[in-house]
Short mmCIF file of C-alpha atoms in Angstrom, two decimals:
data_model
loop_
_atom_site.label_atom_id
_atom_site.label_comp_id
_atom_site.label_asym_id
_atom_site.label_seq_id
_atom_site.Cartn_x
_atom_site.Cartn_y
_atom_site.Cartn_z
CA UNK S 111 -49.16 61.06 -131.70
CA UNK S 112 -51.01 60.91 -134.98
CA UNK S 113 -49.55 59.22 -138.04
CA UNK S 114 -48.55 61.52 -140.90
CA UNK S 115 -48.26 60.95 -144.60
CA UNK S 116 -45.93 63.69 -145.78
CA UNK S 117 -45.45 64.19 -149.48
CA UNK S 118 -41.85 64.21 -150.81
CA UNK S 119 -40.50 67.73 -150.48
CA UNK S 120 -39.51 67.78 -154.16
CA UNK S 121 -43.14 67.27 -155.19
CA UNK S 122 -44.86 69.61 -152.72
CA UNK S 123 -46.71 72.36 -154.52
CA UNK S 124 -48.65 75.35 -153.17
CA UNK S 125 -52.40 75.20 -153.48
CA UNK S 126 -53.20 76.48 -157.00
CA UNK S 127 -55.08 79.77 -157.16
CA UNK S 128 -58.18 80.24 -159.25
CA UNK S 129 -56.24 81.74 -162.16
CA UNK S 130 -53.90 78.80 -162.50
CA UNK S 131 -54.82 76.09 -165.00
CA UNK S 132 -55.26 72.64 -163.44
CA UNK S 133 -52.26 70.35 -163.72
CA UNK S 134 -52.65 67.40 -166.07
CA UNK S 135 -52.42 63.97 -164.44
CA UNK S 136 -49.05 62.29 -164.75
CA UNK S 137 -47.59 58.99 -163.64
CA UNK S 138 -45.40 59.04 -160.54
CA UNK S 139 -41.76 58.23 -161.30
CA UNK S 140 -40.50 54.93 -159.89
CA UNK S 141 -37.89 56.60 -157.65
CA UNK S 142 -40.51 59.02 -156.26
CA UNK S 143 -43.06 56.25 -155.79
CA UNK S 144 -40.75 54.32 -153.44
CA UNK S 145 -40.47 57.43 -151.23
CA UNK S 146 -44.19 57.65 -150.51
CA UNK S 147 -45.31 56.12 -147.23
CA UNK S 148 -47.59 53.16 -147.81
CA UNK S 149 -50.57 52.47 -145.57
CA UNK S 150 -52.09 49.06 -145.01
CA UNK S 151 -55.75 49.70 -145.71
CA UNK S 152 -58.60 47.47 -146.89
CA UNK S 153 -60.94 49.42 -149.16
CA UNK S 154 -63.53 47.75 -151.34
CA UNK S 155 -63.73 48.82 -154.94
CA UNK S 156 -63.69 47.77 -158.52
CA UNK S 157 -61.45 48.41 -161.51
CA UNK S 158 -61.73 48.64 -165.28
CA UNK S 159 -59.09 47.33 -167.67
CA UNK S 160 -58.46 48.39 -171.26
CA UNK S 161 -61.19 46.02 -172.49
CA UNK S 162 -63.63 48.16 -170.44
CA UNK S 163 -64.74 45.20 -168.36
CA UNK S 164 -65.10 45.80 -164.62
CA UNK S 165 -63.96 43.54 -161.78
CA UNK S 166 -64.28 43.75 -157.97
CA UNK S 167 -61.17 44.30 -155.87
CA UNK S 168 -59.92 45.21 -152.41
CA UNK S 169 -56.84 47.22 -151.53
CA UNK S 170 -54.02 45.69 -149.51
CA UNK S 171 -51.96 48.85 -149.13
CA UNK S 172 -51.83 52.25 -150.74
CA UNK S 173 -49.81 55.44 -150.96
CA UNK S 174 -50.36 58.73 -152.83
CA UNK S 175 -48.28 57.23 -155.63
CA UNK S 176 -49.48 53.63 -155.90
CA UNK S 177 -51.88 50.94 -154.79
CA UNK S 178 -51.81 47.15 -154.39
CA UNK S 179 -55.07 45.23 -154.76
CA UNK S 180 -56.30 41.66 -154.54
CA UNK S 181 -58.64 40.56 -157.31
CA UNK S 182 -59.56 37.61 -159.51
CA UNK S 183 -58.30 39.15 -162.78
CA UNK S 184 -54.87 40.77 -162.67
CA UNK S 185 -54.57 42.39 -166.10
CA UNK S 186 -51.18 42.71 -167.80
CA UNK S 187 -48.10 44.67 -166.78
CA UNK S 188 -48.11 48.03 -168.54
CA UNK S 189 -51.89 48.06 -168.97
CA UNK S 190 -53.82 51.17 -167.98
CA UNK S 191 -56.38 50.69 -165.22
CA UNK S 192 -59.16 52.82 -163.76
CA UNK S 193 -60.02 52.10 -160.12
CA UNK S 194 -63.06 53.13 -158.08
CA UNK S 195 -62.32 52.81 -154.37
CA UNK S 196 -64.60 53.60 -151.45
CA UNK S 197 -63.54 56.79 -149.63
CA UNK S 198 -61.02 57.55 -152.39
CA UNK S 199 -63.16 57.69 -155.53
CA UNK S 200 -61.94 57.36 -159.10
CA UNK S 201 -58.21 57.11 -159.81
CA UNK S 202 -56.19 56.04 -162.85
CA UNK S 203 -52.90 54.24 -163.11
CA UNK S 204 -50.73 51.68 -164.84
CA UNK S 205 -50.17 48.09 -163.71
CA UNK S 206 -46.48 47.82 -162.84
CA UNK S 207 -46.28 44.27 -161.47
CA UNK S 208 -48.33 41.27 -160.49
CA UNK S 209 -48.64 40.63 -156.76
CA UNK S 210 -49.98 37.63 -154.86
CA UNK S 211 -53.63 37.40 -155.80
CA UNK S 212 -53.70 40.69 -157.68
CA UNK S 213 -51.53 43.53 -158.96
CA UNK S 214 -49.75 46.75 -158.03
CA UNK S 215 -50.38 49.94 -159.98
CA UNK S 216 -48.56 53.27 -160.18
CA UNK S 217 -51.07 56.10 -160.05
CA UNK S 218 -51.36 58.75 -162.76
CA UNK S 219 -52.76 61.71 -160.85
CA UNK S 220 -52.23 65.45 -160.52
CA UNK S 221 -50.30 66.96 -157.61
CA UNK S 222 -53.56 68.21 -156.10
CA UNK S 223 -55.11 64.73 -156.29
CA UNK S 224 -51.98 63.22 -154.67
CA UNK S 225 -52.32 65.70 -151.80
CA UNK S 226 -55.98 64.75 -151.40
CA UNK S 227 -55.14 61.02 -151.38
CA UNK S 228 -52.40 61.69 -148.80
CA UNK S 229 -54.93 63.43 -146.54
CA UNK S 230 -57.45 60.61 -146.93
CA UNK S 231 -54.84 57.96 -146.15
CA UNK S 232 -53.60 59.96 -143.16
CA UNK S 233 -57.12 60.01 -141.74
CA UNK S 234 -57.52 56.26 -142.33
CA UNK S 235 -54.14 55.52 -140.73
CA UNK S 236 -54.94 57.67 -137.68
CA UNK S 237 -58.35 56.08 -137.33
CA UNK S 238 -56.74 52.66 -137.14
CA UNK S 239 -53.84 53.79 -134.93
CA UNK S 240 -56.02 55.60 -132.40
CA UNK S 241 -58.88 53.12 -132.47
CA UNK S 242 -61.30 55.78 -133.67
CA UNK S 243 -64.79 54.83 -134.84
CA UNK S 244 -65.28 54.22 -138.54
CA UNK S 245 -66.66 57.68 -139.14
CA UNK S 246 -69.84 56.30 -140.59
CA UNK S 247 -71.49 59.70 -140.44
CA UNK S 248 -69.24 60.56 -143.38
CA UNK S 249 -69.27 57.20 -145.13
CA UNK S 250 -72.90 56.17 -144.78
CA UNK S 251 -76.10 57.92 -145.85
CA UNK S 252 -79.79 57.52 -145.07
CA UNK S 253 -81.91 56.89 -148.17
CA UNK S 254 -84.84 59.14 -149.03
CA UNK S 255 -86.91 56.03 -149.81
CA UNK S 256 -85.89 53.42 -147.19
CA UNK S 257 -88.54 50.78 -147.98
CA UNK S 258 -87.07 47.84 -149.90
CA UNK S 259 -87.85 44.24 -150.80
CA UNK S 260 -85.28 41.78 -149.46
CA UNK S 261 -84.87 38.47 -151.29
CA UNK S 262 -83.47 35.70 -149.13
CA UNK S 263 -81.28 32.78 -150.18
CA UNK S 264 -84.37 30.52 -150.19
CA UNK S 265 -86.02 32.79 -152.76
CA UNK S 266 -88.50 34.16 -150.23
CA UNK S 267 -89.15 37.90 -150.44
CA UNK S 268 -89.81 40.03 -147.36
CA UNK S 269 -90.42 43.71 -146.71
CA UNK S 270 -87.50 45.53 -145.09
CA UNK S 271 -86.19 49.01 -144.37
CA UNK S 272 -82.76 50.40 -145.19
CA UNK S 273 -81.45 52.15 -142.08
CA UNK S 274 -78.43 53.53 -143.89
CA UNK S 275 -75.95 52.39 -146.52
CA UNK S 276 -72.46 52.97 -147.86
CA UNK S 277 -70.81 52.06 -151.15
CA UNK S 278 -69.91 48.65 -149.68
CA UNK S 279 -72.96 47.63 -147.65
CA UNK S 280 -76.20 48.45 -145.86
CA UNK S 281 -77.81 48.25 -142.43
CA UNK S 282 -81.21 46.58 -142.74
CA UNK S 283 -84.19 46.52 -140.38
CA UNK S 284 -86.26 43.40 -140.99
CA UNK S 285 -88.33 40.83 -139.09
CA UNK S 286 -86.62 37.96 -140.95
CA UNK S 287 -83.39 36.57 -139.45
CA UNK S 288 -81.27 35.04 -142.23
CA UNK S 289 -78.15 33.14 -141.21
CA UNK S 290 -74.76 34.83 -141.05
CA UNK S 291 -73.05 34.35 -144.41
CA UNK S 292 -76.27 33.74 -146.31
CA UNK S 293 -76.86 35.40 -149.67
CA UNK S 294 -79.45 38.20 -149.83
CA UNK S 295 -80.54 40.69 -152.47
CA UNK S 296 -81.36 44.20 -151.23
CA UNK S 297 -83.70 45.52 -153.90
CA UNK S 298 -81.60 44.65 -156.94
CA UNK S 299 -78.24 44.72 -155.16
CA UNK S 300 -76.80 41.30 -154.23
CA UNK S 301 -74.89 40.88 -151.01
CA UNK S 302 -74.16 38.68 -148.03
CA UNK S 303 -75.29 38.97 -144.42
CA UNK S 304 -72.21 39.68 -142.30
CA UNK S 305 -73.44 40.66 -138.80
CA UNK S 306 -76.44 41.19 -136.54
CA UNK S 307 -77.13 44.21 -134.37
CA UNK S 308 -80.09 45.25 -132.23
CA UNK S 309 -83.03 45.75 -134.57
CA UNK S 310 -81.50 44.41 -137.75
CA UNK S 311 -78.42 43.17 -139.56
CA UNK S 312 -75.60 44.28 -141.83
CA UNK S 313 -75.22 43.30 -145.47
CA UNK S 314 -72.00 43.56 -147.46
CA UNK S 315 -72.57 44.09 -151.18
CA UNK S 316 -70.87 41.68 -153.57
CA UNK S 317 -69.78 44.67 -155.68
CA UNK S 318 -69.38 48.22 -154.36
CA UNK S 319 -71.67 50.97 -155.58
CA UNK S 320 -70.29 53.29 -158.25
CA UNK S 321 -69.22 56.50 -156.45
CA UNK S 322 -70.97 58.53 -159.17
CA UNK S 323 -74.29 56.85 -158.24
CA UNK S 324 -73.82 57.08 -154.49
CA UNK S 325 -76.39 59.53 -153.09
CA UNK S 326 -79.42 59.48 -150.82
CA UNK S 327 -81.88 59.36 -153.72
CA UNK S 328 -80.47 56.26 -155.39
CA UNK S 329 -82.37 52.97 -155.51
CA UNK S 330 -80.55 49.81 -154.47
#
């Protein structure tokens, strides 16, 4: 049976019709937030605090009303935060407490956005529960210009080809065989080699790609 992330009945709204003005984002009340089902999910991303500086992060768990992330800079309780998460996109919220190695934030989103997040989290939960593949056909794209220069940890530069890439990493075809865990730069995007496969290897980016820049014509 598939997992389900139902929204609280008191907050369920019909799909707005074209004539209805979009609902302004609002913070989820604390009593409502506790009623949302949380999903343990590890999504790479980054966040921006009120000083407009950006920091990398990774989610620990998430619901349509809140998210908990691990990061090096935790911000302050009550501070507004903008997060960019792979597969979720851009969301806003307020830091409500510090957690081990990071913080928890209550999301300030419209009812329609909450429904969308609920659907995305349901899919992620079912994928994990049923052992489904990662759905890379949706998450990864093939670049229009796949040729790239790969700079190895030694400083040596070699020609390579990008097989496909996501906001968090890339599959690279290359004659060089760097060591697992070694630092590499794909074009201008720094990362780390995380696995080998037949014909190439996988690189995880140190910082995820901005969702607004993520398309098949972008240059890494």
